[in-house]
C-alpha atoms as a printed R data frame, in Angstrom:
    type eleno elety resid chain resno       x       y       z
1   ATOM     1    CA   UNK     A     1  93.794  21.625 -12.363
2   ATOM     2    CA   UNK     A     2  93.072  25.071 -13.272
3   ATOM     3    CA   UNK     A     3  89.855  26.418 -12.766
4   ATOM     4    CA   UNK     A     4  88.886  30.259 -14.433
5   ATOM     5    CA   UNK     A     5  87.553  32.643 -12.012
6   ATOM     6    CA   UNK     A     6  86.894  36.316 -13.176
7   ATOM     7    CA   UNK     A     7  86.287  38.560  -9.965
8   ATOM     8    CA   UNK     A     8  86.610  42.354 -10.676
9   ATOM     9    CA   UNK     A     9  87.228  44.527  -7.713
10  ATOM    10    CA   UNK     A    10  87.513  48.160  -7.556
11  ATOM    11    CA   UNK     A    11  89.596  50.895  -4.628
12  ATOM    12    CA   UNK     A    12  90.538  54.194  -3.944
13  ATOM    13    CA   UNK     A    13  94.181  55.357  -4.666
14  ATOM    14    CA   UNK     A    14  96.765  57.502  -2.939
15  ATOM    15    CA   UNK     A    15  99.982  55.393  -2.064
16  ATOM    16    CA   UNK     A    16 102.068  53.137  -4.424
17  ATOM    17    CA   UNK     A    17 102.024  49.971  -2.139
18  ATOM    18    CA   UNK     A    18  99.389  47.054  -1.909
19  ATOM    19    CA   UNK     A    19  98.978  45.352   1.390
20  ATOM    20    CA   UNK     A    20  96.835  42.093   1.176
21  ATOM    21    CA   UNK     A    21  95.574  40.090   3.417
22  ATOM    22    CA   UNK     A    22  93.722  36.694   2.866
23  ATOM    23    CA   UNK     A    23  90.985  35.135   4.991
24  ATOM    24    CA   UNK     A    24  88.115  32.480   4.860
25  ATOM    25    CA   UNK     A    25  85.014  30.740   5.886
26  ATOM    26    CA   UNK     A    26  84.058  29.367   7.354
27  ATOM    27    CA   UNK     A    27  86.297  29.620  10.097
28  ATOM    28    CA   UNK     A    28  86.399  25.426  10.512
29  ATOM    29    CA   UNK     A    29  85.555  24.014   7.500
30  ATOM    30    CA   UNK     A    30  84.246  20.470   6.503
31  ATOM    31    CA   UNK     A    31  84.987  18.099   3.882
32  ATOM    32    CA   UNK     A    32  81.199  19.148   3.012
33  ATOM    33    CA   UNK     A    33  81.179  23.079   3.048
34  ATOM    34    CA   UNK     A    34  81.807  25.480   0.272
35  ATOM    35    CA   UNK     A    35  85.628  27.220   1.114
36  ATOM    36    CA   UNK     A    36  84.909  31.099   0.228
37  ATOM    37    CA   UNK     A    37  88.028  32.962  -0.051
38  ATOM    38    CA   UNK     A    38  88.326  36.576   0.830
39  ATOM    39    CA   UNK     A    39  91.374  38.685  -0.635
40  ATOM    40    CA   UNK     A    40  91.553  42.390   0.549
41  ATOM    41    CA   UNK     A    41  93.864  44.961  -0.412
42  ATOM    42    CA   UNK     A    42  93.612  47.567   2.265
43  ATOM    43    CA   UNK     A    43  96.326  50.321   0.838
44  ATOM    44    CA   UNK     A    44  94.260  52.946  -0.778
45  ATOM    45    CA   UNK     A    45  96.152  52.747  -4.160
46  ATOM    46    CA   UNK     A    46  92.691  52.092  -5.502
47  ATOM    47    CA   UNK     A    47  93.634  48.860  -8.372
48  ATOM    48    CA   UNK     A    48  91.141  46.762 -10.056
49  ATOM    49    CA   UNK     A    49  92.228  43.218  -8.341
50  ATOM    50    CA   UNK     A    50  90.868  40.651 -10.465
51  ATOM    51    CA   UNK     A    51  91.312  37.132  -8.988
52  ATOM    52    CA   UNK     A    52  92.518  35.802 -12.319
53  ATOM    53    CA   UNK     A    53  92.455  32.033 -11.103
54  ATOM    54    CA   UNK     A    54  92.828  29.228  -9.002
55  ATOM    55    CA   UNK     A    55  95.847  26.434  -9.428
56  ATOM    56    CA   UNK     A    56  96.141  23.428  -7.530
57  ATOM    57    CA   UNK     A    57  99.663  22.679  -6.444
58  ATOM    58    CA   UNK     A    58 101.220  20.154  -4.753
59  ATOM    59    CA   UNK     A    59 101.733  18.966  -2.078
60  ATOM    60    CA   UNK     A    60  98.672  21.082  -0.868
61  ATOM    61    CA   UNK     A    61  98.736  24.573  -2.229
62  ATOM    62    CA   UNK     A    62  95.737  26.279  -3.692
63  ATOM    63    CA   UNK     A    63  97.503  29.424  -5.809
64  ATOM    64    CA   UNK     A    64  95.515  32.611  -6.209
65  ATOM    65    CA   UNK     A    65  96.478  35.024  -8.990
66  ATOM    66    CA   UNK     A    66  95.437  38.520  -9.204
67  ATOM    67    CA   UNK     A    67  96.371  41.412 -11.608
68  ATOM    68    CA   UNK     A    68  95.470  45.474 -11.161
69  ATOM    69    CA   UNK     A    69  94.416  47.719 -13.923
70  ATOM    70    CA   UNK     A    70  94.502  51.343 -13.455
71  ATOM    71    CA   UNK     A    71  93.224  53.419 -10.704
72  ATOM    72    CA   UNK     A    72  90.294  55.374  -9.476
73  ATOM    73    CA   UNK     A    73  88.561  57.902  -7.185
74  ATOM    74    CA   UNK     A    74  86.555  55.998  -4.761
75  ATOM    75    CA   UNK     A    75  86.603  53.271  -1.836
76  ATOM    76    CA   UNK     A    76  89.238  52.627   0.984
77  ATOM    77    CA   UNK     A    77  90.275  49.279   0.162
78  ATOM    78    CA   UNK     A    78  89.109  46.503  -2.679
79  ATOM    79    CA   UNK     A    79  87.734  43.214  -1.915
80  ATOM    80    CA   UNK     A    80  86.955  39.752  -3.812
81  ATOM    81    CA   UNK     A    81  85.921  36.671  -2.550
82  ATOM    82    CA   UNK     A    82  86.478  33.292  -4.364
83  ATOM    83    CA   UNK     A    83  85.470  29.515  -3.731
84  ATOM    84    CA   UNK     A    84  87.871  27.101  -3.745
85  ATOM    85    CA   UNK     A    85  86.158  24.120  -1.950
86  ATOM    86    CA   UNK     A    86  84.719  21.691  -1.088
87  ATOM    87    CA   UNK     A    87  88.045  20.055  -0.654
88  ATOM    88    CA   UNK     A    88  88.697  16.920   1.059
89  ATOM    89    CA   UNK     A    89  90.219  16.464   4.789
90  ATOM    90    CA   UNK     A    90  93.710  17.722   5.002
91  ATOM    91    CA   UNK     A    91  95.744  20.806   5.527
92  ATOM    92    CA   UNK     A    92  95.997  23.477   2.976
93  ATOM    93    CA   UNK     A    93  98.226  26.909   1.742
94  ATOM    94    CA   UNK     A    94  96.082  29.137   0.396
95  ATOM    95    CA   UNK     A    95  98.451  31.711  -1.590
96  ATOM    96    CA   UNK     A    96  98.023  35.020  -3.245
97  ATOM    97    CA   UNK     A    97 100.672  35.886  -6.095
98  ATOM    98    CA   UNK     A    98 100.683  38.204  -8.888
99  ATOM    99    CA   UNK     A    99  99.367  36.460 -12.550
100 ATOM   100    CA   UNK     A   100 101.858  34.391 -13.832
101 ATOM   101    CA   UNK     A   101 100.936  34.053 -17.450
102 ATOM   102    CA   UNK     A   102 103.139  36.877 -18.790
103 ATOM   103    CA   UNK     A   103 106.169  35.883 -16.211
104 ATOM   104    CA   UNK     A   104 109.226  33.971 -16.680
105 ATOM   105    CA   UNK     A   105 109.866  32.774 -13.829
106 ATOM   106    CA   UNK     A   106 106.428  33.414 -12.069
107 ATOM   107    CA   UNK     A   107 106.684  35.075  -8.773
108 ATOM   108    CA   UNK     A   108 106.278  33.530  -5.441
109 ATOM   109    CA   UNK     A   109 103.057  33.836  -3.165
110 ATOM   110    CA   UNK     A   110 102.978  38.156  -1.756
111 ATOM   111    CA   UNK     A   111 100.551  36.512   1.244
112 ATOM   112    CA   UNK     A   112  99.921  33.168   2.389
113 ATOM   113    CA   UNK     A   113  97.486  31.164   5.241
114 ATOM   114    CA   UNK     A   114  96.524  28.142   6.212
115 ATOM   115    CA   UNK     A   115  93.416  26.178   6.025
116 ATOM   116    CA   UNK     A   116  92.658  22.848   8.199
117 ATOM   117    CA   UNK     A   117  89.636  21.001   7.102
118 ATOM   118    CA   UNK     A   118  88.501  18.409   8.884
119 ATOM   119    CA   UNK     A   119  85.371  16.036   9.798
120 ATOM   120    CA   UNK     A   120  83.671  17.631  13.204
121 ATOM   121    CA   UNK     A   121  84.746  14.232  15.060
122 ATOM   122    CA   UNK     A   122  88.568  14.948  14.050
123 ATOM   123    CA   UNK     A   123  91.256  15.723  11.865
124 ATOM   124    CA   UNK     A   124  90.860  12.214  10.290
125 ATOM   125    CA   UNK     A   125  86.887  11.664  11.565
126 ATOM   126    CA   UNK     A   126  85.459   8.207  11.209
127 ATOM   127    CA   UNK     A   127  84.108   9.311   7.923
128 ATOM   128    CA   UNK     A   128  85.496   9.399   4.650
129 ATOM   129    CA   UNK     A   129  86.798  11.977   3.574
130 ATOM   130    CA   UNK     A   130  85.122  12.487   0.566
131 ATOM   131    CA   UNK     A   131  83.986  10.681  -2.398
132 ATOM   132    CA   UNK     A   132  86.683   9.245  -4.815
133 ATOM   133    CA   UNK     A   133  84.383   7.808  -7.168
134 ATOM   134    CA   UNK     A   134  86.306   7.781 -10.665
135 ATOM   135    CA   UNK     A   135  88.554   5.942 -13.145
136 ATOM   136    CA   UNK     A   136  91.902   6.138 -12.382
137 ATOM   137    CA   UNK     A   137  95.024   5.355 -14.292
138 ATOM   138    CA   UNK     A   138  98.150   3.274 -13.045
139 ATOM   139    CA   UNK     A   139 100.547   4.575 -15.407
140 ATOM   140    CA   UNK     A   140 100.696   0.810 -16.617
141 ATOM   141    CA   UNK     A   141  99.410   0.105 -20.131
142 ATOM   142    CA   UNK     A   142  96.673  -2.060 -20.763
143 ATOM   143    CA   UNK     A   143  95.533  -1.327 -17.044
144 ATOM   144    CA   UNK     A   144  92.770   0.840 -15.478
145 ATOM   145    CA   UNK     A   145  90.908   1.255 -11.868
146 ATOM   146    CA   UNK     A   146  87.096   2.096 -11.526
147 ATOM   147    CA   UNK     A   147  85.838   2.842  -8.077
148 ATOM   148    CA   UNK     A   148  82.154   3.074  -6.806
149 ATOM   149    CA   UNK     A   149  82.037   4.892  -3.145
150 ATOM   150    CA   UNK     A   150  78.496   4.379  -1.285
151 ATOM   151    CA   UNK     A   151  79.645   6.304   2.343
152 ATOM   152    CA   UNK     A   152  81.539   3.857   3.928
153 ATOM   153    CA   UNK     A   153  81.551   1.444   1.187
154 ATOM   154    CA   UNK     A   154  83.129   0.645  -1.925
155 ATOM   155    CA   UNK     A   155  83.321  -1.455  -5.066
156 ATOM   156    CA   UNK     A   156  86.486  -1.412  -6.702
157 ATOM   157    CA   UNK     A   157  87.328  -3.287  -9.955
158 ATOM   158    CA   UNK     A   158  91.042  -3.365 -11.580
159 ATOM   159    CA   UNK     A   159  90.974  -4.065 -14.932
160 ATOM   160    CA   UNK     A   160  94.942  -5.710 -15.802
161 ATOM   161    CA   UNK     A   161  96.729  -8.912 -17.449
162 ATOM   162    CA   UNK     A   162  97.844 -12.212 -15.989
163 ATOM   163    CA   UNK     A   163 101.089 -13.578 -16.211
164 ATOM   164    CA   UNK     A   164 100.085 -14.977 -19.457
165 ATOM   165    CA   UNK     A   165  98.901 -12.021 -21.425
166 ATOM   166    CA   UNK     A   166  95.013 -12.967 -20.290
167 ATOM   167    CA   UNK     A   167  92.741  -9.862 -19.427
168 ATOM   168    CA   UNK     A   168  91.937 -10.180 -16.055
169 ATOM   169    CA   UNK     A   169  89.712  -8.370 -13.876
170 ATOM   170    CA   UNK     A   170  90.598  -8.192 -10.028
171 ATOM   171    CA   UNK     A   171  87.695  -6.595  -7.705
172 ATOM   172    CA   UNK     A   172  86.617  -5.291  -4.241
173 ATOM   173    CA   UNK     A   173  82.921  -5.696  -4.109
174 ATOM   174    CA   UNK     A   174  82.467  -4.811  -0.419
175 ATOM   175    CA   UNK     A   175  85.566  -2.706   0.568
176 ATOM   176    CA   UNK     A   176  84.641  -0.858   4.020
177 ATOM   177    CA   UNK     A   177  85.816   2.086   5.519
178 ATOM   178    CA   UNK     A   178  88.043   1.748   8.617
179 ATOM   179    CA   UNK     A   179  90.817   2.611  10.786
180 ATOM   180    CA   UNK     A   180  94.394   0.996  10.262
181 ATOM   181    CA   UNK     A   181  95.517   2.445  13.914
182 ATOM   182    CA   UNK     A   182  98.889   0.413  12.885
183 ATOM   183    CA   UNK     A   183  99.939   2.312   9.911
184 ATOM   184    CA   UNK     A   184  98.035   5.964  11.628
185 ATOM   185    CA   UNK     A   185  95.635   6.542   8.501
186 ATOM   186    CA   UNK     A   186  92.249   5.439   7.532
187 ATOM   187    CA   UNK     A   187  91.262   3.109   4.514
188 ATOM   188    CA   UNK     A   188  89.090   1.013   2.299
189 ATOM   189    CA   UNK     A   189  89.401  -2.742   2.857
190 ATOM   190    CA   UNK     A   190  87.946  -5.965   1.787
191 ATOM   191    CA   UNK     A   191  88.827  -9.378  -0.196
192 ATOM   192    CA   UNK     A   192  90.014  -9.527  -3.611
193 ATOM   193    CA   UNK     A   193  88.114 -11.801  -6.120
194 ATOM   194    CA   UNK     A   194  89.417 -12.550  -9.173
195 ATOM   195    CA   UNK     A   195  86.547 -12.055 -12.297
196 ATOM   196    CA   UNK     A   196  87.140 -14.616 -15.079
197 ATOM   197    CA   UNK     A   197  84.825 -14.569 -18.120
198 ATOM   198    CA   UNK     A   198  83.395 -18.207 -19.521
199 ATOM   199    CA   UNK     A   199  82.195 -19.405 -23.221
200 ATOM   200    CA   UNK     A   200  80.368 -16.752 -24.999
201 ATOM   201    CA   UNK     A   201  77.834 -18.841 -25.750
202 ATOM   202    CA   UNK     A   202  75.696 -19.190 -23.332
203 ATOM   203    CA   UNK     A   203  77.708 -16.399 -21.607
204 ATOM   204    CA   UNK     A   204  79.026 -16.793 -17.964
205 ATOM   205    CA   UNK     A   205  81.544 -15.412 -15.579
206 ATOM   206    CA   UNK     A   206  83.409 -16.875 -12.615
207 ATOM   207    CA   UNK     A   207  84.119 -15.291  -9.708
208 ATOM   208    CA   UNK     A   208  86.852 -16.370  -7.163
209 ATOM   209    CA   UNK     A   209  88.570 -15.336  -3.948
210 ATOM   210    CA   UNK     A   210  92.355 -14.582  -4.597
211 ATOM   211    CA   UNK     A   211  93.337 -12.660  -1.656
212 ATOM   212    CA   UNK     A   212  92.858  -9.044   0.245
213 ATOM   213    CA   UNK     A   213  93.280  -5.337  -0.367
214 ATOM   214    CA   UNK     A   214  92.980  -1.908   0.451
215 ATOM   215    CA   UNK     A   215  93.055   1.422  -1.107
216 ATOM   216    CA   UNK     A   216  93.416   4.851   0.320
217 ATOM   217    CA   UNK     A   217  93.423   8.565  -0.569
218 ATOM   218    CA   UNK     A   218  96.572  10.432  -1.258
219 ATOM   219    CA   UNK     A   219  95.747  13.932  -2.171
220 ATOM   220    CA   UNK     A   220  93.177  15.817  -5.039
221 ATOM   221    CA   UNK     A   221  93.305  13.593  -7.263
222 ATOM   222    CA   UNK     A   222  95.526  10.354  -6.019
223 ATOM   223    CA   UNK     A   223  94.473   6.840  -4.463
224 ATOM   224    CA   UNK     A   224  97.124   4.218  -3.039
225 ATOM   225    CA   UNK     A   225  96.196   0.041  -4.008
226 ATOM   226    CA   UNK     A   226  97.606  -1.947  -2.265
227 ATOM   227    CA   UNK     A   227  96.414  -5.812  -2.769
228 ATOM   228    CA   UNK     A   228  97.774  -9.568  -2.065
229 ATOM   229    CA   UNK     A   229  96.522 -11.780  -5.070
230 ATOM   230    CA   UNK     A   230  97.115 -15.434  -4.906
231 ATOM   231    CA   UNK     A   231 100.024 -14.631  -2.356
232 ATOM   232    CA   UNK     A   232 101.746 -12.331  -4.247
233 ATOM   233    CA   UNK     A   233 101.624  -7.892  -3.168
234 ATOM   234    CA   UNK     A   234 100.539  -6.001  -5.724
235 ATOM   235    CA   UNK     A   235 100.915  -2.070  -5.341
236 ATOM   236    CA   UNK     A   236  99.663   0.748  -7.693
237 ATOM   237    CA   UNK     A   237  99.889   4.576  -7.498
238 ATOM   238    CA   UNK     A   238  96.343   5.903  -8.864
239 ATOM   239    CA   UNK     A   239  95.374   9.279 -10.244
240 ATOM   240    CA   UNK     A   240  92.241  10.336 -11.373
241 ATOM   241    CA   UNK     A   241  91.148  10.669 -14.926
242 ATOM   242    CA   UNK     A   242  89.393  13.603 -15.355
243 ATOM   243    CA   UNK     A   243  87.463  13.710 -18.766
C-alpha cells in the first residue's frame, strides 16, 4: 500500500550532516486514534525535507521517505508531521529513509522507533481490533470471502465449489468475538451453515448446519479461516481486496 503524502519543510544551514529524530502521538495510541508522525532534522544544514511517502512493509514496518532540495537562510531545525493511522492493535517500526525511487538498491531506514498500539484494557483488549469488513481473496480460483463486522459480531459468507464442481456457499451468520486463551489470541467464532440454492421457479434457498469456524486477523490487510465442514478442516489464508 502506498499512500502519497507531500509535506514541505524548510531549515537553516551551516553543517553538512542531518540528524533526525522521529516521534509521535499520541504517546499511547488506540486502534481508534489518528497516529501523527513527527520527523525533525535538528542539524542546521537548513534542507527542504519533504516526507515523500508512506509504505507499508511487512511484517510491521511503516517506511517514511524524505528527500532535501537546496538550502536556505533561516530556522534552526525543519519539521513535518505525517499521519499514518489509525492502524489496528499490534506493534509497529516506524522508519525514516532517504526516497527510494531513483535508488538501486534503496537504502535502509537513517532512524527508526517503535509504536505499540493497543485497546486501553490491554495489548489484545476484549475488543476487536478493528473492523475487517471486506472481500478477501484465497488465492483459489473460483473462490472469494465477504465479511460483515457489527463490533463484536460478524457475518461471514465463503463463496467456493463442492467436491462435485457445484457452487457452494459456506457462511457464519453470527460469528462472535472472543478469547481462545488455548491458542493465546483472540477470534471470531460461530457455526458453519452450508447455503444451497432451490428451483428458480418459485425461487428458494436451503440453509443447513455443516460444522464450526473461526477467523482471525493477521496483519493490514490479512485474515486466517479456519472451518470444519461436514467433518472435514478447511483452512484459507485471506487478504483483502482493495478496489
Amino acid at each position: 500500500m502506498r499512500l502519497v503524502l507531500a509535506v514541505l519543510l524548510t531549515a537553516l544551514g551551516l553543517s553538512a550532516h542531518a540528524a533526525f529524530t522521529l516521534s509521535f502521538e499520541p504517546a499511547n495510541p488506540t486502534p481508534a486514534d489518528t497516529i501523527v508522525v513527527t520527523i525533525r532534522d535538528s542539524a542546521p544544514t537548513c534542507p527542504q525535507i519533504r516526507a515523500r511517502a508512506t509504505r507499508f512493509l511487512a511484517p510491521n514496518e511503516i517506511r517514511l521517505e524524505y528527500r532535501r532540495i537546496g538550502d536556505c537562510g533561516f530556522a534552526p531545525f525543519s519539521e513535518a508531521k505525517v499521519n499514518v493511522g489509525p492502524l489496528p492493535a499490534g506493534v509497529y517500526t516506524l522508519a525514516l529513509a532517504v526516497d527510494s525511487s531513483d535508488i538501486s538498491p534503496p537504502p535502509g531506514p537513517e532512524v527508526t522507533t517503535q509504536v505499540r498500539v493497543t485497546w486501553a484494557g490491554g495489548e489484545n483488549g476484549d475488543k476487536p481490533y478493528d473492523s475487517y469488513a471486506g472481500q478477501y481473496l484465497t488465492g483459489q480460483t473460483g473462490e472469494g470471502v465477504f465479511i460483515e463486522q457489527y463490533g463484536e459480531k460478524s457475518f461471514l459468507t465463503f463463496v467456493t465449489y463442492d467436491s462435485g464442481g457445484r457452487p457452494t456457499w459456506l457462511v457464519m451468520t453470527d460469528a462472535r468475538w472472543r478469547n481462545n486463551a488455548q491458542r493465546g489470541r483472540y477470534e471470531f467464532a460461530g457455526a458453519v451453515y452450508r447455503a444451497t440454492r432451490g428451483p428458480e421457479s418459485p425461487p428458494s434457498l436451503t440453509v443447513a448446519p455443516v460444522g464450526s469456524g473461526l477467523w482471525y486477523p493477521a496483519d493490514f490487510d490479512t485474515v486466517m479461516l479456519e472451518m470444519t465442514v461436514d467433518g472435514s478442516p478447511t483452512t484459507r489464508t485471506l487478504r483483502r481486496y482493495r478496489f
